[in-house]
Tab-separated table of C-alpha atoms and ligand atoms in Angstrom:
chain	number	residue	atom	x	y	z
A	1	MET	CA	-14.634	22.135	28.850
A	2	ALA	CA	-13.012	22.412	25.422
A	3	LYS	CA	-9.908	20.270	25.091
A	4	ILE	CA	-6.596	21.978	24.493
A	5	GLN	CA	-5.052	21.017	21.183
A	6	ALA	CA	-1.580	21.178	19.686
A	7	ILE	CA	-0.536	24.390	17.966
A	8	ARG	CA	-1.363	24.508	14.260
A	9	GLY	CA	1.578	23.333	12.175
A	10	MET	CA	3.263	21.634	15.148
A	11	ASN	CA	2.914	17.875	15.040
A	12	ASP	CA	2.932	15.085	17.554
A	13	ILE	CA	4.978	12.166	16.312
A	14	LEU	CA	2.993	9.155	17.478
A	15	PRO	CA	4.263	5.708	18.510
A	16	GLU	CA	3.214	4.263	15.145
A	17	GLN	CA	5.398	6.842	13.402
A	18	THR	CA	8.501	6.848	15.580
A	19	PRO	CA	9.999	3.639	14.106
A	20	VAL	CA	10.430	5.258	10.680
A	21	TRP	CA	11.833	8.414	12.316
A	22	GLN	CA	14.323	6.270	14.201
A	23	PHE	CA	15.227	4.417	11.019
A	24	VAL	CA	15.999	7.694	9.229
A	25	GLU	CA	17.835	9.225	12.188
A	26	ASP	CA	19.882	6.071	12.852
A	27	THR	CA	20.797	5.728	9.182
A	28	VAL	CA	21.924	9.350	8.914
A	29	ARG	CA	23.863	9.092	12.160
A	30	LYS	CA	25.660	5.981	10.953
A	31	VAL	CA	26.619	7.484	7.609
A	32	LEU	CA	27.803	10.753	9.178
A	33	SER	CA	30.004	8.990	11.676
A	34	GLN	CA	31.463	6.869	8.864
A	35	TYR	CA	32.573	10.083	7.166
A	36	GLY	CA	34.117	11.408	10.390
A	37	TYR	CA	31.504	14.052	11.261
A	38	GLN	CA	31.029	15.033	14.915
A	39	GLU	CA	27.718	15.863	16.538
A	40	ILE	CA	27.126	19.241	18.178
A	41	ARG	CA	24.014	20.190	20.190
A	42	MET	CA	22.906	23.791	20.447
A	43	PRO	CA	20.077	25.482	22.350
A	44	ILE	CA	16.764	25.881	20.537
A	45	VAL	CA	16.528	29.557	21.525
A	46	GLU	CA	19.082	32.180	20.512
A	47	GLN	CA	19.280	35.947	20.556
A	48	THR	CA	17.158	37.405	17.755
A	49	GLU	CA	20.128	39.444	16.579
A	50	LEU	CA	21.995	36.256	15.609
A	51	PHE	CA	19.426	35.359	12.935
A	52	LYS	CA	19.029	38.926	11.697
A	53	ARG	CA	22.773	39.232	11.198
A	54	SER	CA	23.241	35.863	9.517
A	55	ILE	CA	20.110	34.934	7.555
A	56	GLY	CA	19.578	38.593	6.599
A	57	GLU	CA	17.065	41.288	7.547
A	58	VAL	CA	15.186	41.220	4.252
A	59	THR	CA	14.770	37.478	3.827
A	60	ASP	CA	11.366	35.780	4.131
A	61	ILE	CA	12.519	33.945	7.249
A	62	VAL	CA	13.511	37.052	9.210
A	63	GLU	CA	10.809	39.325	7.828
A	64	LYS	CA	7.818	37.129	8.480
A	65	GLU	CA	8.543	33.632	9.707
A	66	MET	CA	10.373	33.873	13.034
A	67	TYR	CA	8.928	33.096	16.449
A	68	THR	CA	10.362	36.062	18.318
A	69	PHE	CA	9.516	37.122	21.874
A	70	ASP	CA	10.874	39.153	24.738
A	71	ASP	CA	11.954	37.079	27.711
A	72	ARG	CA	11.452	38.257	31.275
A	73	ASN	CA	14.635	40.329	31.154
A	74	GLY	CA	13.370	42.161	28.096
A	75	ASP	CA	15.904	40.477	25.754
A	76	SER	CA	14.615	39.643	22.287
A	77	LEU	CA	14.897	35.891	21.742
A	78	THR	CA	13.927	33.697	18.793
A	79	LEU	CA	13.116	30.016	18.376
A	80	ARG	CA	15.722	28.928	15.849
A	81	PRO	CA	14.373	28.858	12.277
A	82	GLU	CA	17.480	26.955	11.109
A	83	GLY	CA	20.693	25.570	12.577
A	84	THR	CA	23.609	27.124	10.728
A	85	ALA	CA	23.613	30.437	12.616
A	86	GLY	CA	23.551	28.742	16.027
A	87	CYS	CA	26.203	26.245	14.965
A	88	VAL	CA	28.553	29.026	13.853
A	89	ARG	CA	27.809	30.949	17.060
A	90	ALA	CA	28.597	27.909	19.218
A	91	ALA	CA	31.696	26.894	17.273
A	92	GLU	CA	33.086	30.430	17.476
A	93	GLU	CA	32.175	30.863	21.133
A	94	HIS	CA	34.064	27.704	22.106
A	95	GLY	CA	37.069	28.190	19.842
A	96	LEU	CA	36.309	25.200	17.637
A	97	LEU	CA	37.304	27.006	14.472
A	98	PHE	CA	40.684	28.394	15.388
A	99	ASN	CA	43.382	27.031	13.068
A	100	GLN	CA	41.579	23.790	12.377
A	101	THR	CA	39.054	22.110	10.157
A	102	ARG	CA	35.738	20.853	11.494
A	103	ARG	CA	33.034	18.575	10.204
A	104	LEU	CA	29.942	18.997	12.381
A	105	TRP	CA	26.322	17.866	12.360
A	106	TYR	CA	23.234	18.425	14.486
A	107	THR	CA	19.593	17.543	14.538
A	108	GLY	CA	16.469	18.939	16.125
A	109	PRO	CA	13.346	21.017	15.738
A	110	MET	CA	13.275	24.306	13.816
A	111	PHE	CA	10.476	26.870	13.907
A	112	ARG	CA	9.032	29.008	11.128
A	113	HIS	CA	5.658	30.709	11.031
A	114	GLU	CA	4.691	29.550	7.543
A	115	ARG	CA	1.348	28.435	6.145
A	116	PRO	CA	1.053	24.793	7.216
A	117	GLN	CA	0.508	22.317	4.386
A	118	LYS	CA	1.827	18.937	3.303
A	119	GLY	CA	5.607	18.998	3.810
A	120	ARG	CA	5.543	22.463	5.389
A	121	TYR	CA	5.060	22.907	9.122
A	122	ARG	CA	5.699	25.480	11.819
A	123	GLN	CA	7.781	23.095	13.890
A	124	PHE	CA	9.798	20.796	11.661
A	125	HIS	CA	12.997	18.811	12.040
A	126	GLN	CA	16.274	19.076	10.257
A	127	ILE	CA	19.538	17.252	10.237
A	128	GLY	CA	22.173	19.826	9.427
A	129	VAL	CA	25.817	19.418	8.464
A	130	GLU	CA	28.416	22.207	8.571
A	131	CYS	CA	32.083	22.048	7.532
A	132	PHE	CA	34.584	24.723	8.494
A	133	GLY	CA	38.069	25.697	7.426
A	134	MET	CA	38.101	24.069	3.977
A	135	ALA	CA	38.253	26.317	0.918
A	136	GLY	CA	38.339	23.915	-2.003
A	137	PRO	CA	35.549	22.308	-4.010
A	138	ASP	CA	36.594	18.902	-2.649
A	139	ILE	CA	34.628	19.399	0.570
A	140	ASP	CA	31.609	20.618	-1.432
A	141	ALA	CA	31.899	17.405	-3.419
A	142	GLU	CA	32.277	15.318	-0.253
A	143	LEU	CA	28.983	16.707	1.057
A	144	LEU	CA	27.233	15.702	-2.153
A	145	VAL	CA	28.829	12.252	-2.183
A	146	LEU	CA	27.732	11.864	1.435
A	147	THR	CA	24.133	12.844	0.681
A	148	ALA	CA	24.030	10.558	-2.359
A	149	ARG	CA	25.239	7.760	-0.107
A	150	LEU	CA	22.508	8.606	2.369
A	151	TRP	CA	19.802	8.274	-0.284
A	152	LYS	CA	21.207	4.871	-1.108
A	153	GLU	CA	21.170	3.739	2.533
A	154	LEU	CA	17.606	5.021	2.957
A	155	GLY	CA	16.460	3.267	-0.221
A	156	LEU	CA	15.807	6.620	-1.904
A	157	ALA	CA	18.456	6.469	-4.622
A	158	GLY	CA	16.808	7.295	-7.927
A	159	HIS	CA	14.014	9.207	-6.211
A	160	THR	CA	15.959	12.416	-5.656
A	161	ARG	CA	17.833	14.546	-8.177
A	162	LEU	CA	20.579	17.074	-7.605
A	163	GLU	CA	20.547	20.668	-8.819
A	164	ILE	CA	23.621	22.849	-8.363
A	165	ASN	CA	24.559	26.420	-9.146
A	166	SER	CA	27.167	29.017	-8.305
A	167	ILE	CA	25.960	32.385	-7.081
A	168	GLY	CA	29.449	33.897	-6.917
A	169	THR	CA	30.931	36.178	-4.286
A	170	SER	CA	28.828	38.887	-2.673
A	171	GLU	CA	30.713	41.519	-4.736
A	172	ALA	CA	29.830	39.764	-7.986
A	173	ARG	CA	26.234	39.420	-6.849
A	174	LYS	CA	26.063	43.136	-6.067
A	175	VAL	CA	26.961	44.026	-9.647
A	176	TYR	CA	24.568	41.441	-11.008
A	177	ARG	CA	21.825	42.602	-8.684
A	178	GLN	CA	22.065	46.076	-10.105
A	179	ALA	CA	21.805	44.822	-13.683
A	180	LEU	CA	18.842	42.618	-12.778
A	181	VAL	CA	16.959	45.407	-11.022
A	182	GLU	CA	17.593	47.759	-13.937
A	183	TYR	CA	16.178	45.193	-16.347
A	184	LEU	CA	13.180	44.199	-14.202
A	185	ASN	CA	12.250	47.822	-13.480
A	186	GLN	CA	11.251	48.201	-17.134
A	187	TYR	CA	8.553	45.546	-16.588
A	188	LYS	CA	7.704	46.343	-13.009
A	189	SER	CA	3.916	46.488	-13.413
A	190	ASP	CA	3.846	43.050	-15.074
A	191	LEU	CA	5.651	41.321	-12.209
A	192	ASP	CA	3.676	39.430	-9.548
A	193	ALA	CA	3.128	41.287	-6.271
A	194	ASP	CA	5.766	39.300	-4.353
A	195	SER	CA	8.375	39.983	-7.008
A	196	GLN	CA	7.526	43.702	-7.083
A	197	ARG	CA	8.140	43.827	-3.371
A	198	ARG	CA	11.387	41.870	-3.733
A	199	LEU	CA	12.639	44.282	-6.348
A	200	GLN	CA	13.522	46.568	-3.426
A	201	SER	CA	14.399	44.045	-0.782
A	202	ASN	CA	15.810	40.858	-2.303
A	203	PRO	CA	15.758	40.925	-6.126
A	204	LEU	CA	17.725	37.683	-6.569
A	205	ARG	CA	14.818	35.776	-5.047
A	206	ILE	CA	12.688	36.877	-8.008
A	207	LEU	CA	14.689	34.378	-10.070
A	208	ASP	CA	12.812	31.445	-8.570
A	209	SER	CA	9.352	33.025	-8.826
A	210	LYS	CA	6.757	30.519	-10.052
A	211	ASP	CA	4.481	33.225	-11.547
A	212	PRO	CA	4.064	32.649	-15.335
A	213	SER	CA	4.209	36.289	-16.406
A	214	THR	CA	7.217	36.936	-14.161
A	215	ARG	CA	8.862	33.827	-15.623
A	216	GLU	CA	8.322	35.169	-19.123
A	217	ILE	CA	10.008	38.448	-18.221
A	218	LEU	CA	12.861	36.574	-16.541
A	219	ALA	CA	13.604	34.701	-19.766
A	220	GLY	CA	15.171	37.870	-21.159
A	221	ALA	CA	16.879	38.950	-17.923
A	222	PRO	CA	20.663	39.190	-17.528
A	223	LYS	CA	22.107	35.899	-16.272
A	224	LEU	CA	23.964	35.611	-12.973
A	225	ASP	CA	26.248	33.173	-14.725
A	226	SER	CA	27.848	35.876	-16.879
A	227	TYR	CA	28.567	38.032	-13.806
A	228	LEU	CA	30.445	35.367	-11.874
A	229	ASP	CA	33.886	36.289	-10.600
A	230	GLU	CA	36.840	34.245	-11.844
A	231	GLU	CA	37.415	32.457	-8.534
A	232	SER	CA	33.802	31.342	-8.202
A	233	ARG	CA	33.757	30.184	-11.796
A	234	ALA	CA	36.918	28.117	-11.325
A	235	HIS	CA	35.599	26.694	-8.036
A	236	PHE	CA	32.380	25.644	-9.761
A	237	ASP	CA	34.190	24.057	-12.725
A	238	ARG	CA	36.384	22.042	-10.372
A	239	LEU	CA	33.367	20.965	-8.349
A	240	ARG	CA	31.643	19.746	-11.500
A	241	LYS	CA	34.724	17.724	-12.461
A	242	LEU	CA	34.828	16.159	-8.985
A	243	LEU	CA	31.139	15.239	-9.173
A	244	ASP	CA	31.612	13.753	-12.631
A	245	ALA	CA	34.545	11.699	-11.375
A	246	ALA	CA	32.514	10.502	-8.384
A	247	GLY	CA	29.624	9.502	-10.622
A	248	ILE	CA	27.165	11.925	-9.014
A	249	ALA	CA	24.572	13.050	-11.552
A	250	TYR	CA	23.399	16.685	-11.386
A	251	THR	CA	21.880	19.454	-13.428
A	252	VAL	CA	23.033	23.050	-13.304
A	253	ASN	CA	20.050	25.269	-12.496
A	254	PRO	CA	21.000	28.900	-13.134
A	255	ALA	CA	17.850	30.065	-11.277
A	256	LEU	CA	18.832	28.315	-8.038
A	257	VAL	CA	19.646	31.107	-5.556
A	258	ARG	CA	18.450	29.922	-2.076
A	259	GLY	CA	16.604	32.165	0.350
A	260	LEU	CA	19.284	32.951	2.904
A	261	ASP	CA	21.716	35.827	2.539
A	262	TYR	CA	24.828	34.084	3.788
A	263	TYR	CA	25.322	31.774	0.820
A	264	GLY	CA	27.979	32.418	-1.832
A	265	LYS	CA	29.620	30.343	-4.579
A	266	THR	CA	28.215	26.795	-4.513
A	267	VAL	CA	24.514	26.254	-3.789
A	268	PHE	CA	22.598	23.010	-4.243
A	269	GLU	CA	19.299	21.269	-3.656
A	270	TRP	CA	18.247	17.634	-3.685
A	271	ILE	CA	14.730	17.536	-5.063
A	272	THR	CA	12.094	14.849	-5.377
A	273	ASP	CA	9.272	14.977	-7.894
A	274	SER	CA	7.051	12.810	-5.692
A	275	LEU	CA	5.990	15.401	-3.105
A	276	GLY	CA	4.540	18.195	-5.226
A	277	ALA	CA	5.563	21.762	-4.452
A	278	GLN	CA	7.399	20.848	-1.240
A	279	GLY	CA	9.944	18.799	-3.172
A	280	THR	CA	13.260	20.008	-1.749
A	281	VAL	CA	14.423	17.432	0.770
A	282	CYS	CA	17.943	18.758	1.287
A	283	ALA	CA	19.469	22.140	0.565
A	284	GLY	CA	22.719	23.928	1.224
A	285	GLY	CA	25.792	25.638	-0.054
A	286	ARG	CA	28.919	27.581	0.731
A	287	TYR	CA	28.906	30.489	3.191
A	288	ASP	CA	32.517	31.659	3.352
A	289	GLY	CA	31.592	35.068	4.790
A	290	LEU	CA	29.323	34.111	7.673
A	291	VAL	CA	31.829	33.363	10.422
A	292	GLU	CA	33.455	36.750	9.955
A	293	GLN	CA	30.058	38.430	9.706
A	294	LEU	CA	29.284	37.030	13.145
A	295	GLY	CA	32.495	38.383	14.619
A	296	GLY	CA	34.932	35.520	14.009
A	297	LYS	CA	38.086	35.251	11.914
A	298	PRO	CA	37.489	34.709	8.180
A	299	THR	CA	36.669	30.993	7.917
A	300	ARG	CA	35.545	29.109	4.839
A	301	ALA	CA	32.417	27.072	5.370
A	302	VAL	CA	29.909	24.891	3.556
A	303	GLY	CA	26.900	22.931	4.740
A	304	PHE	CA	23.387	21.705	4.171
A	305	ALA	CA	20.189	20.868	6.000
A	306	MET	CA	17.634	18.225	5.211
A	307	GLY	CA	14.014	18.201	6.239
A	308	LEU	CA	13.140	15.018	8.108
A	309	GLU	CA	9.361	15.359	7.654
A	310	ARG	CA	9.800	15.505	3.892
A	311	LEU	CA	12.197	12.538	3.818
A	312	ILE	CA	9.763	10.467	5.871
A	313	LEU	CA	6.814	11.593	3.761
A	314	LEU	CA	8.791	10.509	0.707
A	315	LEU	CA	9.567	7.058	2.150
A	316	GLU	CA	5.902	6.596	3.021
A	317	THR	CA	4.527	7.988	-0.254
A	318	LEU	CA	6.725	5.641	-2.272
A	319	ASP	CA	6.036	2.759	0.123
A	320	LEU	CA	9.763	2.383	0.748
A	321	VAL	CA	9.796	1.974	4.532
A	322	PRO	CA	11.690	-1.320	5.012
A	323	ALA	CA	9.566	-4.043	6.592
A	324	HIS	CA	11.946	-4.567	9.521
A	325	VAL	CA	11.410	-0.975	10.633
A	326	ASN	CA	7.962	-1.598	12.013
A	327	SER	CA	8.965	-4.798	13.794
A	328	ASP	CA	6.606	-6.015	16.491
A	329	ALA	CA	7.425	-7.900	19.639
A	330	ASP	CA	9.294	-11.191	19.222
A	331	VAL	CA	8.395	-12.830	22.525
A	332	TYR	CA	5.465	-12.228	24.875
A	333	VAL	CA	5.936	-13.541	28.419
A	334	THR	CA	2.697	-14.303	30.239
A	335	ALA	CA	2.172	-14.759	33.982
A	336	MET	CA	-0.823	-16.809	35.145
A	337	GLY	CA	-1.587	-16.237	38.809
A	338	GLU	CA	-0.079	-14.062	41.515
A	339	GLY	CA	2.692	-16.604	42.272
A	340	ALA	CA	3.962	-16.461	38.667
A	341	MET	CA	4.321	-12.688	38.558
A	342	ALA	CA	7.787	-12.280	40.072
A	343	PRO	CA	9.266	-15.328	38.284
A	344	ALA	CA	7.797	-14.132	34.955
A	345	LEU	CA	9.490	-10.736	35.329
A	346	ALA	CA	12.753	-12.507	36.172
A	347	LEU	CA	12.436	-14.922	33.241
A	348	ALA	CA	11.703	-12.078	30.794
A	349	GLU	CA	14.805	-10.301	32.052
A	350	GLU	CA	16.904	-13.467	31.544
A	351	LEU	CA	15.644	-13.709	27.980
A	352	ARG	CA	16.558	-10.063	27.251
A	353	VAL	CA	20.099	-10.702	28.465
A	354	ALA	CA	20.404	-13.923	26.458
A	355	LEU	CA	18.731	-12.528	23.302
A	356	PRO	CA	19.860	-8.900	23.068
A	357	GLU	CA	18.389	-8.447	19.576
A	358	ALA	CA	14.922	-9.694	20.493
A	359	VAL	CA	11.968	-7.623	21.684
A	360	VAL	CA	10.677	-9.320	24.833
A	361	VAL	CA	7.422	-7.925	26.208
A	362	SER	CA	6.182	-8.834	29.675
A	363	HIS	CA	2.477	-9.232	30.249
A	364	CYS	CA	1.466	-6.910	33.066
A	365	GLY	CA	-1.918	-6.550	34.695
A	366	GLY	CA	-2.954	-10.166	35.334
A	367	GLY	CA	-6.120	-11.583	33.796
A	368	SER	CA	-7.295	-14.954	32.536
A	369	PHE	CA	-5.274	-17.290	30.288
A	370	LYS	CA	-7.554	-16.360	27.411
A	371	SER	CA	-7.175	-12.601	27.797
A	372	GLN	CA	-3.390	-12.885	28.169
A	373	MET	CA	-3.138	-14.991	25.017
A	374	LYS	CA	-5.268	-12.428	23.184
A	375	LYS	CA	-2.816	-9.691	24.212
A	376	ALA	CA	0.107	-11.897	23.154
A	377	ASP	CA	-1.458	-12.296	19.733
A	378	LYS	CA	-2.153	-8.592	19.388
A	379	SER	CA	1.432	-7.707	20.308
A	380	GLY	CA	2.549	-9.274	17.034
A	381	ALA	CA	4.963	-11.559	18.929
A	382	ARG	CA	5.975	-14.775	17.222
A	383	TYR	CA	6.197	-16.733	20.465
A	384	ALA	CA	4.440	-16.684	23.795
A	385	VAL	CA	6.168	-17.944	26.911
A	386	ILE	CA	3.597	-19.415	29.246
A	387	LEU	CA	4.322	-19.318	32.912
A	388	GLY	CA	1.788	-20.440	35.503
A	389	GLU	CA	2.221	-21.508	39.091
A	390	ASN	CA	2.680	-25.183	38.006
A	391	GLU	CA	5.505	-24.282	35.630
A	392	VAL	CA	7.099	-22.182	38.358
A	393	ALA	CA	6.976	-25.156	40.716
A	394	ASN	CA	8.587	-27.387	38.037
A	395	GLY	CA	11.186	-24.842	36.896
A	396	THR	CA	9.754	-24.962	33.373
A	397	ALA	CA	7.823	-22.745	30.955
A	398	GLY	CA	5.618	-23.333	27.935
A	399	LEU	CA	6.895	-22.120	24.557
A	400	LYS	CA	3.955	-21.520	22.245
A	401	PRO	CA	4.381	-20.548	18.584
A	402	LEU	CA	1.777	-17.880	17.736
A	403	ARG	CA	2.240	-17.681	13.967
A	404	SER	CA	2.477	-21.365	13.027
A	405	ASP	CA	0.773	-24.674	13.770
A	406	GLU	CA	3.799	-26.117	15.560
A	407	PRO	CA	2.847	-27.598	18.909
A	408	GLN	CA	3.577	-25.954	22.226
A	409	ARG	CA	6.681	-27.290	24.011
A	410	GLU	CA	7.489	-27.593	27.682
A	411	LEU	CA	11.092	-26.491	28.379
A	412	THR	CA	13.264	-25.806	31.395
A	413	TRP	CA	14.296	-22.187	31.917
A	414	LYS	CA	17.807	-23.115	30.804
A	415	GLU	CA	16.548	-24.578	27.548
A	416	LEU	CA	14.260	-21.674	26.768
A	417	ALA	CA	16.707	-19.012	25.557
A	418	PRO	CA	18.649	-21.299	23.176
A	419	ALA	CA	15.361	-22.666	21.817
A	420	LEU	CA	14.067	-19.158	21.193
A	421	ALA	CA	17.351	-18.061	19.639
A	422	GLU	CA	17.058	-20.946	17.191
A	423	ALA	CA	13.368	-20.348	16.527
A	424	LEU	CA	13.745	-16.606	15.909
A	425	LYS	CA	16.458	-17.225	13.329
A	426	ASN	CA	13.950	-18.073	10.603
Q	20	LIG	P1	11.460	25.785	0.862
Q	20	LIG	O1	11.953	26.301	-0.424
Q	20	LIG	O2	10.797	24.459	0.746
Q	20	LIG	O3	10.665	26.782	1.657
Q	20	LIG	P2	13.793	26.584	2.281
Q	20	LIG	O4	14.615	27.118	1.185
Q	20	LIG	O5	13.049	27.531	3.153
Q	20	LIG	O6	12.763	25.488	1.715
Q	20	LIG	P3	15.961	25.728	3.983
Q	20	LIG	O7	15.810	26.869	4.892
Q	20	LIG	O8	17.144	25.659	3.124
Q	20	LIG	O9	14.627	25.553	3.117
Q	20	LIG	O10	15.811	24.374	4.818
Q	20	LIG	C1	16.356	23.137	4.366
Q	20	LIG	C2	15.300	22.062	4.297
Q	20	LIG	O11	14.477	22.062	5.457
Q	20	LIG	C3	14.303	22.227	3.181
Q	20	LIG	O12	14.836	21.747	1.984
Q	20	LIG	C4	13.154	21.386	3.656
Q	20	LIG	O13	13.397	20.007	3.407
Q	20	LIG	C5	13.167	21.644	5.116
Q	20	LIG	N1	12.174	22.682	5.479
Q	20	LIG	C6	12.309	24.026	5.393
Q	20	LIG	N2	11.220	24.653	5.840
Q	20	LIG	C7	10.342	23.673	6.240
Q	20	LIG	C8	9.022	23.669	6.804
Q	20	LIG	N3	8.396	24.798	7.098
Q	20	LIG	N4	8.459	22.481	7.077
Q	20	LIG	C9	9.094	21.315	6.816
Q	20	LIG	N5	10.336	21.253	6.287
Q	20	LIG	C10	10.957	22.415	5.999
Q	21	LIG	MG1	11.099	28.318	3.023
């Protein structure tokens, strides 16, 4: 019978890969908690309406990328394509936003029916950060300082660059949109097919078209920049000053618009040039209107999401995964003979209590001395503890270095943990 395989674009993360995932997740978690951010966990499935109302009906995500289905009650549900909408829904539903500021983060799988390729999958993972109740550019700046700090902790500083832009309020964008459509309509037949379609649905997205002839036409197009409202302009200027003061380098990219409808004012992307077309590792911006749009009180908000697959791909591509991440076993405890089995399990447990940092692997499954030593070697452990029925009778164990020529030593159980602690230091 044919074997059943995983769904295209949805990846297993294998034991060889989980250490680097854990390294990234642990590092992000540590940095976020240092900045006072609280974790929130939302369901993976939400009502379809939530995404339509927030991300926007005529965005790529809602038009063609969502996994939407009717459940057994006939309700239309969707596997979340991103986390912001669900986070706002949850925060509102539980009164987290009333008269207070919030700094929240979450992580988990997201689902989009895109064409799978390097750095682009149908199930992928994000860590998202959302801040509520803060109007000023200082929180925008904090988010960028925080991400810059993250790159440093991950060893990626210098491998990502920051692009920022302001896309103004939705009123300002409406006026600009009209001017842009008027201009582009004169060249309609020379635009690429996607851009022609977007002329009706989402003209601002044409700004980041990669098509050469469209790009040429765009060179003469009206600039969003000159349509910005006064408040957005001032917000952006203050943000730039804060970034300059914090020593965060950036470029202003006037074509940066983002693909989700809820953004306004500040938008930004952290980009790497080492991953080809899928180079955006972290993206976000302000969305001051979304909470109200979803039925809440007007609440200022700003956030970002980073793609874990892309960050991990970047670490691996640049060979920047720290050596300690893929650490093997430290100690391998053997058990020669039936009578040594129970004592070996007990001894291994004693070692784990005494050496909380060490990885202590018990040999299970019996076998000859030779086959157990082979397994010990393969485990990558630096030391084997040898326990046979004789040692059990004497209350001792053999301590055998596996990666050096030092001789094996015979120690009492009491001596073993301190000896290992000393030995594992170097
Ligand atoms: P892109 O321009 O690459 O399609 P996006 O604008 O759709 O990205 P967002 O919705 O802002 O991206 O998501 C934030 C981040 O999540 C992206 O910068 C990227 O790192 C990651 N991401 C988005 N879609 C995918 C995907 N299909 N597979 C893997 N990572 C993804
Ligand atoms: Mg996309």
